[in-house]
Coordinates of N, CA and C in Angstrom, one line a residue:
M1 N 102.5 132.7 108.8 CA 102.7 133.6 107.6 C 101.7 134.7 107.7
S2 N 102.1 136.0 107.6 CA 101.2 137.1 107.7 C 100.3 137.2 106.5
L3 N 99.2 137.9 106.6 CA 98.3 138.1 105.5 C 99.0 138.7 104.3
D4 N 99.8 139.7 104.5 CA 100.5 140.3 103.4 C 101.4 139.4 102.6
V5 N 102.1 138.5 103.3 CA 102.9 137.5 102.6 C 102.0 136.5 101.9
A6 N 100.9 136.1 102.5 CA 99.9 135.2 101.8 C 99.4 135.8 100.5
L7 N 99.1 137.1 100.6 CA 98.6 137.7 99.3 C 99.7 137.9 98.3
E8 N 100.9 138.1 98.8 CA 102.0 138.1 97.8 C 102.2 136.8 97.1
W9 N 102.1 135.7 97.9 CA 102.3 134.4 97.3 C 101.1 134.0 96.4
A10 N 99.9 134.6 96.6 CA 98.8 134.2 95.7 C 99.0 134.6 94.3
A11 N 99.7 135.7 94.1 CA 99.8 136.3 92.7 C 100.5 135.3 91.8
P12 N 101.6 134.7 92.1 CA 102.3 133.8 91.1 C 101.4 132.5 90.8
A13 N 100.5 132.2 91.7 CA 99.7 131.0 91.5 C 98.3 131.3 90.9
A14 N 98.1 132.6 90.6 CA 96.7 133.0 90.2 C 96.4 132.4 88.8
G15 N 97.4 132.2 88.0 CA 97.1 131.7 86.6 C 97.1 130.2 86.4
L16 N 97.3 129.5 87.5 CA 97.3 128.0 87.4 C 95.9 127.5 87.3
A17 N 95.8 126.4 86.5 CA 94.5 125.8 86.4 C 94.2 125.0 87.6
I18 N 92.9 124.8 87.9 CA 92.4 124.1 89.0 C 92.9 122.6 88.8
G19 N 93.4 122.1 89.8 CA 93.9 120.7 89.8 C 95.3 120.5 89.3
A20 N 96.0 121.6 89.1 CA 97.4 121.6 88.6 C 98.4 121.4 89.8
D21 N 98.3 120.3 90.5 CA 99.1 120.0 91.7 C 100.6 120.2 91.4
D22 N 101.1 119.6 90.4 CA 102.5 119.7 90.1 C 103.0 121.1 89.9
Q23 N 102.3 121.9 89.1 CA 102.7 123.3 88.9 C 102.6 124.1 90.2
M24 N 101.6 123.9 91.0 CA 101.4 124.6 92.2 C 102.6 124.3 93.1
E25 N 103.0 123.0 93.2 CA 104.1 122.6 94.0 C 105.4 123.3 93.6
S26 N 105.6 123.4 92.3 CA 106.8 124.1 91.8 C 106.8 125.6 92.2
V27 N 105.6 126.2 92.1 CA 105.5 127.6 92.5 C 105.8 127.8 94.0
L28 N 105.2 126.9 94.8 CA 105.4 127.0 96.3 C 106.9 126.8 96.6
N29 N 107.5 125.8 95.9 CA 109.0 125.5 96.2 C 109.8 126.8 95.9
T30 N 109.6 127.4 94.8 CA 110.4 128.6 94.4 C 110.2 129.7 95.4
L31 N 108.9 130.0 95.8 CA 108.6 131.0 96.8 C 109.2 130.7 98.1
A32 N 109.2 129.5 98.6 CA 109.7 129.1 99.9 C 111.2 129.3 99.9
D33 N 111.9 128.9 98.8 CA 113.4 129.0 98.7 C 113.8 130.5 98.7
D34 N 113.0 131.3 98.0 CA 113.3 132.8 98.0 C 113.1 133.4 99.4
A35 N 112.1 133.0 100.1 CA 111.8 133.5 101.4 C 112.9 133.1 102.4
W36 N 113.4 131.9 102.2 CA 114.4 131.4 103.1 C 115.7 132.1 102.9
Q37 N 116.0 132.4 101.6 CA 117.3 133.1 101.3 C 117.2 134.5 101.9
R38 N 116.1 135.1 102.0 CA 115.9 136.5 102.6 C 116.1 136.5 104.1
L39 N 116.0 135.3 104.7 CA 116.1 135.3 106.2 C 117.6 135.5 106.6
D40 N 117.8 136.3 107.6 CA 119.2 136.4 108.1 C 119.6 135.1 108.8
T41 N 120.9 134.9 108.9 CA 121.5 133.7 109.5 C 121.0 133.4 110.9
P42 N 120.9 134.4 111.8 CA 120.4 134.1 113.2 C 119.0 133.4 113.2
R43 N 118.1 133.9 112.3 CA 116.8 133.3 112.3 C 116.8 131.9 111.6
Q44 N 117.6 131.7 110.6 CA 117.7 130.4 110.1 C 118.2 129.4 111.1
E45 N 119.2 129.8 111.9 CA 119.8 129.0 112.9 C 118.8 128.7 114.1
L46 N 117.9 129.7 114.3 CA 116.9 129.6 115.4 C 116.0 128.5 115.1
L47 N 115.6 128.4 113.8 CA 114.7 127.3 113.4 C 115.4 126.0 113.3
R48 N 116.6 125.9 112.9 CA 117.4 124.7 112.9 C 117.6 124.2 114.3
G49 N 117.9 125.1 115.2 CA 118.1 124.7 116.6 C 116.9 124.1 117.2
Y50 N 115.7 124.7 116.9 CA 114.4 124.2 117.4 C 114.2 122.8 116.9
L51 N 114.5 122.5 115.7 CA 114.3 121.1 115.1 C 115.3 120.2 115.8
A52 N 116.5 120.6 116.0 CA 117.5 119.8 116.6 C 117.1 119.4 118.0
M53 N 116.5 120.4 118.7 CA 116.1 120.2 120.1 C 115.0 119.1 120.2
L54 N 114.1 119.0 119.2 CA 113.0 118.0 119.2 C 113.6 116.6 119.2
G55 N 114.8 116.4 118.7 CA 115.3 115.1 118.6 C 116.1 114.6 119.8
Q56 N 116.2 115.5 120.8 CA 117.0 115.1 122.0 C 116.1 114.2 122.9
R57 N 116.8 113.3 123.5 CA 116.1 112.4 124.4 C 115.5 113.1 125.7
S58 N 116.3 114.0 126.1 CA 115.8 114.8 127.3 C 116.1 116.3 127.0
W59 N 115.1 117.2 127.3 CA 115.3 118.6 127.0 C 114.6 119.4 128.0
D60 N 115.1 120.7 128.1 CA 114.6 121.6 129.0 C 113.3 122.3 128.5
R61 N 112.2 122.1 129.2 CA 110.9 122.6 128.8 C 110.9 124.1 128.8
I62 N 111.6 124.7 129.7 CA 111.7 126.2 129.7 C 112.4 126.7 128.5
E63 N 113.5 126.0 128.1 CA 114.3 126.4 126.9 C 113.4 126.2 125.7
Y64 N 112.7 125.1 125.7 CA 111.8 124.8 124.5 C 110.7 125.9 124.4
A65 N 110.1 126.3 125.5 CA 109.1 127.4 125.5 C 109.7 128.7 125.0
R66 N 110.9 129.0 125.4 CA 111.6 130.2 125.0 C 111.9 130.2 123.5
R67 N 112.3 129.1 123.0 CA 112.6 129.0 121.6 C 111.3 129.1 120.7
T68 N 110.2 128.5 121.2 CA 109.0 128.6 120.4 C 108.5 130.0 120.4
E69 N 108.6 130.7 121.5 CA 108.2 132.1 121.6 C 109.0 133.0 120.7
E70 N 110.3 132.7 120.6 CA 111.2 133.5 119.7 C 110.8 133.2 118.2
L71 N 110.5 132.0 117.9 CA 110.1 131.6 116.6 C 108.8 132.3 116.2
Q72 N 107.8 132.3 117.1 CA 106.6 133.0 116.8 C 106.8 134.5 116.7
A73 N 107.6 135.1 117.5 CA 107.9 136.5 117.4 C 108.6 136.8 116.0
A74 N 109.3 135.8 115.5 CA 110.0 136.0 114.2 C 109.1 135.6 113.0
Q75 N 107.9 135.2 113.3 CA 106.9 134.7 112.3 C 107.4 133.5 111.6
L76 N 108.2 132.7 112.3 CA 108.7 131.4 111.8 C 107.9 130.2 112.4
A77 N 107.1 130.5 113.3 CA 106.2 129.4 113.9 C 104.8 130.0 114.2
W78 N 103.8 129.2 114.2 CA 102.5 129.7 114.5 C 101.7 128.6 115.3
R79 N 100.6 128.9 115.8 CA 99.8 128.0 116.6 C 98.4 127.9 115.9
P80 N 98.2 126.9 115.0 CA 97.0 126.8 114.3 C 95.8 126.6 115.2
S81 N 94.6 127.0 114.8 CA 93.4 126.9 115.6 C 93.2 125.5 116.1
G82 N 93.0 125.3 117.4 CA 92.8 124.0 117.9 C 94.0 123.1 118.1
V83 N 95.2 123.7 117.8 CA 96.5 122.9 118.1 C 97.1 123.4 119.3
A84 N 97.6 122.5 120.2 CA 98.1 122.9 121.5 C 99.5 123.4 121.5
H85 N 100.2 123.2 120.4 CA 101.6 123.6 120.4 C 101.9 124.4 119.1
A86 N 103.0 125.3 119.2 CA 103.4 126.0 118.0 C 104.2 125.1 117.1
R87 N 104.2 125.4 115.8 CA 104.9 124.6 114.8 C 105.4 125.5 113.7
P88 N 106.4 125.1 113.0 CA 107.0 125.9 111.9 C 105.9 126.3 110.9
V89 N 106.0 127.5 110.4 CA 105.1 128.0 109.4 C 105.3 127.1 108.1
P90 N 104.3 127.0 107.3 CA 104.4 126.1 106.2 C 105.5 126.4 105.2
W91 N 105.7 127.7 104.9 CA 106.7 128.0 103.9 C 108.1 127.7 104.5
A92 N 108.4 127.9 105.8 CA 109.7 127.6 106.4 C 109.9 126.1 106.4
A93 N 108.8 125.3 106.7 CA 108.9 123.8 106.7 C 109.3 123.3 105.3
R94 N 108.7 123.9 104.3 CA 108.9 123.6 102.9 C 110.4 123.9 102.5
A95 N 110.9 125.0 102.9 CA 112.2 125.4 102.6 C 113.2 124.5 103.3
L96 N 113.0 124.1 104.5 CA 113.8 123.2 105.3 C 113.8 121.8 104.7
A97 N 112.7 121.4 104.2 CA 112.5 120.0 103.7 C 113.3 119.9 102.4
R98 N 113.6 121.0 101.7 CA 114.3 120.9 100.4 C 115.8 121.0 100.6
Q99 N 116.2 121.2 101.9 CA 117.7 121.2 102.1 C 118.2 119.8 102.4
V100 N 119.5 119.7 102.0 CA 120.1 118.3 102.1 C 120.3 117.9 103.5
R101 N 120.9 118.7 104.3 CA 121.2 118.4 105.7 C 120.0 118.7 106.6
M102 N 119.2 117.7 106.9 CA 118.0 117.9 107.8 C 117.9 116.7 108.7
P103 N 117.7 116.9 110.0 CA 117.6 115.8 111.0 C 116.5 114.9 110.6
A104 N 116.8 113.6 110.6 CA 115.8 112.6 110.2 C 114.6 112.6 111.0
H105 N 114.7 112.9 112.3 CA 113.5 112.9 113.1 C 112.5 114.1 112.8
A106 N 113.0 115.1 112.0 CA 112.2 116.2 111.7 C 111.3 116.0 110.5
G107 N 111.5 114.9 109.8 CA 110.7 114.7 108.6 C 109.2 114.7 108.7
T108 N 108.8 113.9 109.7 CA 107.3 113.8 109.9 C 106.7 115.1 110.3
L109 N 107.4 115.9 111.1 CA 106.8 117.2 111.5 C 106.8 118.1 110.3
L110 N 107.9 118.2 109.6 CA 107.9 119.1 108.4 C 106.8 118.7 107.4
R111 N 106.7 117.4 107.2 CA 105.6 117.0 106.2 C 104.3 117.4 106.7
S112 N 104.0 117.2 108.0 CA 102.7 117.6 108.6 C 102.5 119.1 108.4
C113 N 103.6 119.9 108.6 CA 103.4 121.4 108.5 C 103.1 121.8 107.1
M114 N 103.5 121.0 106.1 CA 103.2 121.3 104.7 C 101.9 120.8 104.2
T115 N 101.2 120.0 105.0 CA 100.0 119.4 104.6 C 98.9 120.5 104.8
C116 N 98.0 120.6 103.8 CA 96.9 121.6 103.9 C 95.8 121.0 104.9
A117 N 95.8 121.5 106.1 CA 94.9 120.9 107.1 C 93.4 121.0 106.7
P118 N 92.9 122.1 106.2 CA 91.5 122.1 105.8 C 91.1 121.1 104.8
I119 N 92.0 120.8 103.8 CA 91.7 119.8 102.8 C 91.8 118.4 103.5
A120 N 92.8 118.2 104.3 CA 92.9 116.9 105.0 C 91.7 116.6 105.8
K121 N 91.3 117.6 106.6 CA 90.1 117.4 107.5 C 88.8 117.1 106.6
E122 N 88.7 117.8 105.5 CA 87.6 117.6 104.6 C 87.6 116.2 104.1
V123 N 88.7 115.7 103.6 CA 88.8 114.4 103.0 C 88.5 113.3 104.0
V124 N 89.1 113.4 105.2 CA 88.9 112.4 106.3 C 87.4 112.4 106.7
S125 N 86.8 113.6 106.9 CA 85.4 113.7 107.3 C 84.5 113.0 106.3
R126 N 84.7 113.3 105.0 CA 83.8 112.8 104.0 C 84.1 111.3 103.8
C127 N 85.3 110.8 104.0 CA 85.6 109.4 103.9 C 84.8 108.7 105.0
L128 N 84.8 109.2 106.2 CA 84.1 108.6 107.3 C 82.6 108.6 107.1
D129 N 82.1 109.7 106.6 CA 80.7 109.7 106.3 C 80.3 108.7 105.3
L130 N 81.1 108.6 104.2 CA 80.8 107.6 103.2 C 81.0 106.1 103.7
E131 N 82.0 105.9 104.6 CA 82.2 104.6 105.2 C 81.0 104.2 106.0
A132 N 80.4 105.2 106.8 CA 79.3 104.8 107.6 C 78.1 104.5 106.7
Y133 N 77.9 105.2 105.6 CA 76.8 104.8 104.7 C 77.0 103.5 104.1
L134 N 78.2 103.1 103.7 CA 78.5 101.9 103.1 C 78.4 100.7 104.1
R135 N 78.8 100.9 105.3 CA 78.6 99.8 106.3 C 77.1 99.5 106.5
A136 N 76.3 100.5 106.4 CA 74.9 100.3 106.5 C 74.3 99.6 105.3
R137 N 74.8 100.0 104.2 CA 74.3 99.5 102.9 C 74.7 98.0 102.6
H138 N 76.0 97.7 103.0 CA 76.5 96.4 102.7 C 76.8 95.6 104.1
A139 N 75.7 95.0 104.6 CA 75.9 94.3 105.9 C 76.8 93.1 105.6
P140 N 77.8 92.9 106.5 CA 78.7 91.8 106.3 C 78.0 90.4 106.5
A141 N 78.4 89.5 105.7 CA 77.8 88.2 105.8 C 78.2 87.5 107.1
P142 N 77.3 86.9 107.8 CA 77.7 86.2 109.0 C 78.4 84.9 108.7
V143 N 79.6 84.7 109.2 CA 80.3 83.5 109.0 C 80.8 82.9 110.3
P144 N 80.7 81.5 110.4 CA 81.2 80.9 111.6 C 82.7 81.1 111.8
R145 N 83.0 81.6 113.0 CA 84.4 81.9 113.2 C 84.6 82.0 114.7
P146 N 85.8 81.8 115.2 CA 86.1 82.0 116.6 C 86.0 83.5 117.0
L147 N 85.7 83.7 118.2 CA 85.6 85.1 118.7 C 86.9 85.9 118.3
G148 N 86.7 87.0 117.7 CA 87.9 87.8 117.4 C 87.9 89.1 118.2
K149 N 88.8 90.0 117.8 CA 88.9 91.3 118.5 C 87.7 92.1 118.5
P150 N 86.9 92.2 117.4 CA 85.7 93.0 117.5 C 84.7 92.5 118.5
D151 N 84.6 91.1 118.6 CA 83.6 90.5 119.5 C 84.1 90.8 121.0
E152 N 85.4 90.7 121.2 CA 85.9 91.0 122.5 C 85.7 92.4 122.9
A153 N 85.9 93.3 121.9 CA 85.8 94.7 122.2 C 84.3 95.1 122.5
L154 N 83.4 94.4 121.8 CA 82.0 94.6 122.1 C 81.6 94.2 123.5
R155 N 82.1 93.0 123.9 CA 81.8 92.5 125.2 C 82.4 93.4 126.3
D156 N 83.5 94.0 126.0 CA 84.2 94.9 126.9 C 83.3 96.2 127.0
F157 N 82.8 96.6 125.8 CA 82.0 97.8 125.8 C 80.7 97.7 126.6
Q158 N 80.1 96.5 126.4 CA 78.8 96.3 127.1 C 78.9 95.9 128.5
G159 N 80.0 95.2 128.9 CA 80.1 94.7 130.2 C 80.9 95.6 131.2
R160 N 81.8 96.4 130.7 CA 82.6 97.2 131.7 C 82.2 98.6 131.8
G161 N 81.2 99.0 131.0 CA 80.7 100.4 131.2 C 81.7 101.4 131.0
A162 N 81.8 102.3 132.0 CA 82.7 103.4 131.9 C 84.2 103.0 131.9
E163 N 84.5 101.8 132.3 CA 85.9 101.4 132.2 C 86.3 101.0 130.8
S164 N 85.4 100.8 129.9 CA 85.7 100.6 128.5 C 86.2 101.9 127.9
F165 N 87.3 101.8 127.1 CA 87.9 103.0 126.6 C 86.8 103.7 125.7
D166 N 86.1 103.0 124.8 CA 85.2 103.6 123.9 C 83.9 104.0 124.7
R167 N 83.5 103.3 125.6 CA 82.2 103.5 126.3 C 82.3 104.9 127.1
R168 N 83.4 105.3 127.5 CA 83.5 106.5 128.3 C 83.1 107.7 127.6
F169 N 83.1 107.6 126.2 CA 82.8 108.8 125.4 C 81.3 109.0 125.2
Y170 N 80.5 108.0 125.6 CA 79.0 108.0 125.5 C 78.4 108.5 126.8
P171 N 77.6 109.5 126.7 CA 76.8 109.9 127.9 C 76.0 108.7 128.4
K172 N 75.6 108.7 129.7 CA 74.9 107.6 130.3 C 73.7 107.2 129.6
D173 N 72.9 108.2 129.1 CA 71.6 107.9 128.5 C 71.6 108.0 127.0
S174 N 72.8 108.0 126.4 CA 72.9 108.1 125.0 C 72.3 107.0 124.2
P175 N 71.3 107.2 123.3 CA 70.8 106.1 122.5 C 71.8 105.5 121.5
A176 N 72.8 106.3 121.2 CA 73.8 105.8 120.3 C 74.6 104.6 120.8
A177 N 74.7 104.5 122.2 CA 75.4 103.4 122.8 C 74.7 102.1 122.5
A178 N 73.4 102.1 122.5 CA 72.6 100.9 122.2 C 72.8 100.4 120.8
L179 N 73.3 101.2 119.9 CA 73.4 100.8 118.5 C 74.8 100.3 118.2
V180 N 75.7 100.2 119.2 CA 77.0 99.7 119.0 C 77.0 98.2 118.8
D181 N 77.5 97.7 117.7 CA 77.7 96.2 117.6 C 79.1 95.9 117.2
T182 N 79.4 94.7 116.7 CA 80.7 94.3 116.4 C 81.3 95.1 115.3
S183 N 80.5 95.6 114.4 CA 81.0 96.3 113.2 C 81.6 97.6 113.7
A184 N 81.2 98.1 114.8 CA 81.8 99.4 115.3 C 83.3 99.2 115.7
F185 N 83.7 98.0 115.9 CA 85.1 97.7 116.3 C 85.8 96.9 115.2
M186 N 85.2 96.8 114.1 CA 85.8 96.1 112.9 C 86.5 97.0 112.0
P187 N 87.8 96.8 111.8 CA 88.5 97.7 110.8 C 87.8 97.6 109.4
F188 N 87.8 98.7 108.7 CA 87.1 98.7 107.4 C 87.7 97.6 106.5
G189 N 89.0 97.4 106.5 CA 89.5 96.3 105.7 C 88.9 95.0 106.0
E190 N 88.7 94.6 107.3 CA 88.1 93.4 107.6 C 86.6 93.3 107.2
F191 N 86.0 94.5 107.3 CA 84.6 94.6 106.9 C 84.5 94.3 105.4
L192 N 85.4 94.8 104.6 CA 85.4 94.6 103.2 C 85.6 93.1 102.8
E193 N 86.4 92.4 103.6 CA 86.6 91.0 103.3 C 85.3 90.2 103.5
R194 N 84.4 90.7 104.3 CA 83.2 89.9 104.6 C 81.9 90.4 103.9
V195 N 82.0 91.4 103.0 CA 80.8 91.8 102.3 C 80.8 91.2 100.9
S196 N 79.6 91.0 100.4 CA 79.5 90.3 99.1 C 79.4 91.4 98.0
V197 N 80.5 92.0 97.6 CA 80.6 93.0 96.6 C 81.8 92.6 95.7
H198 N 81.6 92.8 94.4 CA 82.6 92.3 93.4 C 82.9 93.4 92.4
G199 N 83.9 93.1 91.6 CA 84.2 93.9 90.4 C 84.7 95.3 90.8
W200 N 84.2 96.3 90.0 CA 84.7 97.7 90.2 C 84.3 98.2 91.5
R201 N 83.1 97.8 92.0 CA 82.6 98.4 93.3 C 83.6 97.9 94.4
R202 N 84.0 96.7 94.4 CA 85.0 96.2 95.4 C 86.3 97.0 95.3
K203 N 86.7 97.2 94.1 CA 88.0 98.0 93.9 C 87.8 99.4 94.5
S204 N 86.6 100.0 94.3 CA 86.4 101.4 94.8 C 86.3 101.4 96.3
L205 N 85.7 100.4 96.9 CA 85.7 100.3 98.3 C 87.1 100.2 98.9
H206 N 88.0 99.5 98.3 CA 89.3 99.4 98.8 C 90.1 100.7 98.6
Q207 N 89.8 101.4 97.5 CA 90.4 102.7 97.3 C 89.9 103.7 98.3
L208 N 88.7 103.6 98.8 CA 88.2 104.5 99.8 C 89.0 104.2 101.1
R209 N 89.2 103.0 101.4 CA 90.0 102.6 102.6 C 91.4 103.1 102.5
Q210 N 92.0 103.0 101.3 CA 93.4 103.4 101.1 C 93.5 105.0 101.2
L211 N 92.5 105.7 100.7 CA 92.5 107.1 100.7 C 92.4 107.6 102.2
R212 N 91.4 107.1 102.9 CA 91.2 107.4 104.3 C 92.5 107.2 105.1
N213 N 93.1 106.0 104.9 CA 94.3 105.7 105.7 C 95.5 106.5 105.3
S214 N 95.6 106.9 104.0 CA 96.7 107.7 103.6 C 96.7 109.1 104.2
V215 N 95.5 109.7 104.3 CA 95.4 111.0 104.9 C 95.6 110.9 106.4
A216 N 95.0 109.9 107.0 CA 95.1 109.7 108.5 C 96.6 109.5 108.9
H217 N 97.4 108.9 108.0 CA 98.8 108.7 108.3 C 99.7 109.9 108.0
G218 N 99.1 111.0 107.6 CA 99.8 112.2 107.4 C 100.4 112.4 106.0
H219 N 99.9 111.6 105.0 CA 100.4 111.8 103.7 C 99.8 113.0 103.0
Y220 N 100.4 113.4 101.9 CA 100.1 114.7 101.3 C 98.6 114.7 100.7
V221 N 98.0 115.9 100.7 CA 96.7 116.1 100.1 C 96.7 117.2 99.2
G222 N 95.9 117.2 98.2 CA 95.8 118.2 97.2 C 94.6 118.0 96.3
W223 N 94.6 118.6 95.2 CA 93.5 118.4 94.3 C 93.2 116.9 93.9
E224 N 94.3 116.2 93.7 CA 94.2 114.8 93.4 C 93.4 114.0 94.4
S225 N 93.6 114.4 95.7 CA 92.9 113.7 96.8 C 91.4 114.0 96.7
L226 N 91.1 115.3 96.4 CA 89.7 115.7 96.3 C 89.0 115.0 95.0
R227 N 89.8 115.0 93.9 CA 89.3 114.4 92.7 C 88.9 112.9 92.9
M228 N 89.8 112.2 93.6 CA 89.6 110.8 93.9 C 88.4 110.6 94.8
L229 N 88.3 111.5 95.8 CA 87.2 111.4 96.8 C 85.8 111.6 96.1
E230 N 85.7 112.6 95.2 CA 84.5 112.9 94.5 C 84.1 111.8 93.6
E231 N 85.2 111.2 93.0 CA 84.9 110.1 92.1 C 84.4 108.9 92.8
L232 N 85.0 108.6 94.0 CA 84.5 107.5 94.8 C 83.1 107.7 95.3
E233 N 82.8 108.9 95.7 CA 81.5 109.3 96.2 C 80.4 109.0 95.1
G234 N 80.8 109.4 93.9 CA 79.8 109.2 92.8 C 79.6 107.7 92.5
Q235 N 80.7 106.9 92.5 CA 80.6 105.5 92.2 C 79.9 104.7 93.3
L236 N 80.2 105.0 94.6 CA 79.7 104.2 95.7 C 78.3 104.5 96.2
T237 N 77.8 105.7 95.8 CA 76.5 106.0 96.2 C 75.4 105.9 95.1
S238 N 75.9 105.4 93.9 CA 75.0 105.3 92.8 C 74.2 104.0 92.9

């Protein structure tokens, strides 16, 4: 989307209160529908054809490259910073998602295109920071148990060196490698089952896990995501 269009879209949302996710969504839907209706039929079909091509079991890479170039030239696709491939612009993805006839395979891509990446990255980053703090603060109780996947992963990390998938990311003399223990391979959910925390704090810990997983799986983010994150940060660091 061009800067001019972005500024045009900012005006209808200017009067919305902070945190008004539902009202913002309604405004964005209306603007996306209007923008789609202003597109001529060839450009609408160009985008539909691109989505249909993604669902084919085998496809021509040259043809795919040609279509994505055409979409970018028509300002219907863009390449976000750090992303290796072009994707539909957010407003076009939104307009397509609201149409009845849409290929089932396109759903995940369109949902991703509508997700606000800066907010998603912020939420995931802060969730991971908070998780690291909590893993240090609440050491899991040692319990007798047969060796599990975290133990096997640690032995693999320590014994196979560069052949270990995780070990390859550590430089040879990295002091961080010596700090790796079983908790580094333990899912947060399993970690929570082994810590001695109860009541509202345990509930908040599980909400942190659910929030992190929700965003990591591509679910929607907005003010509600940030509100919950800030609430959890306040509860779990007090």
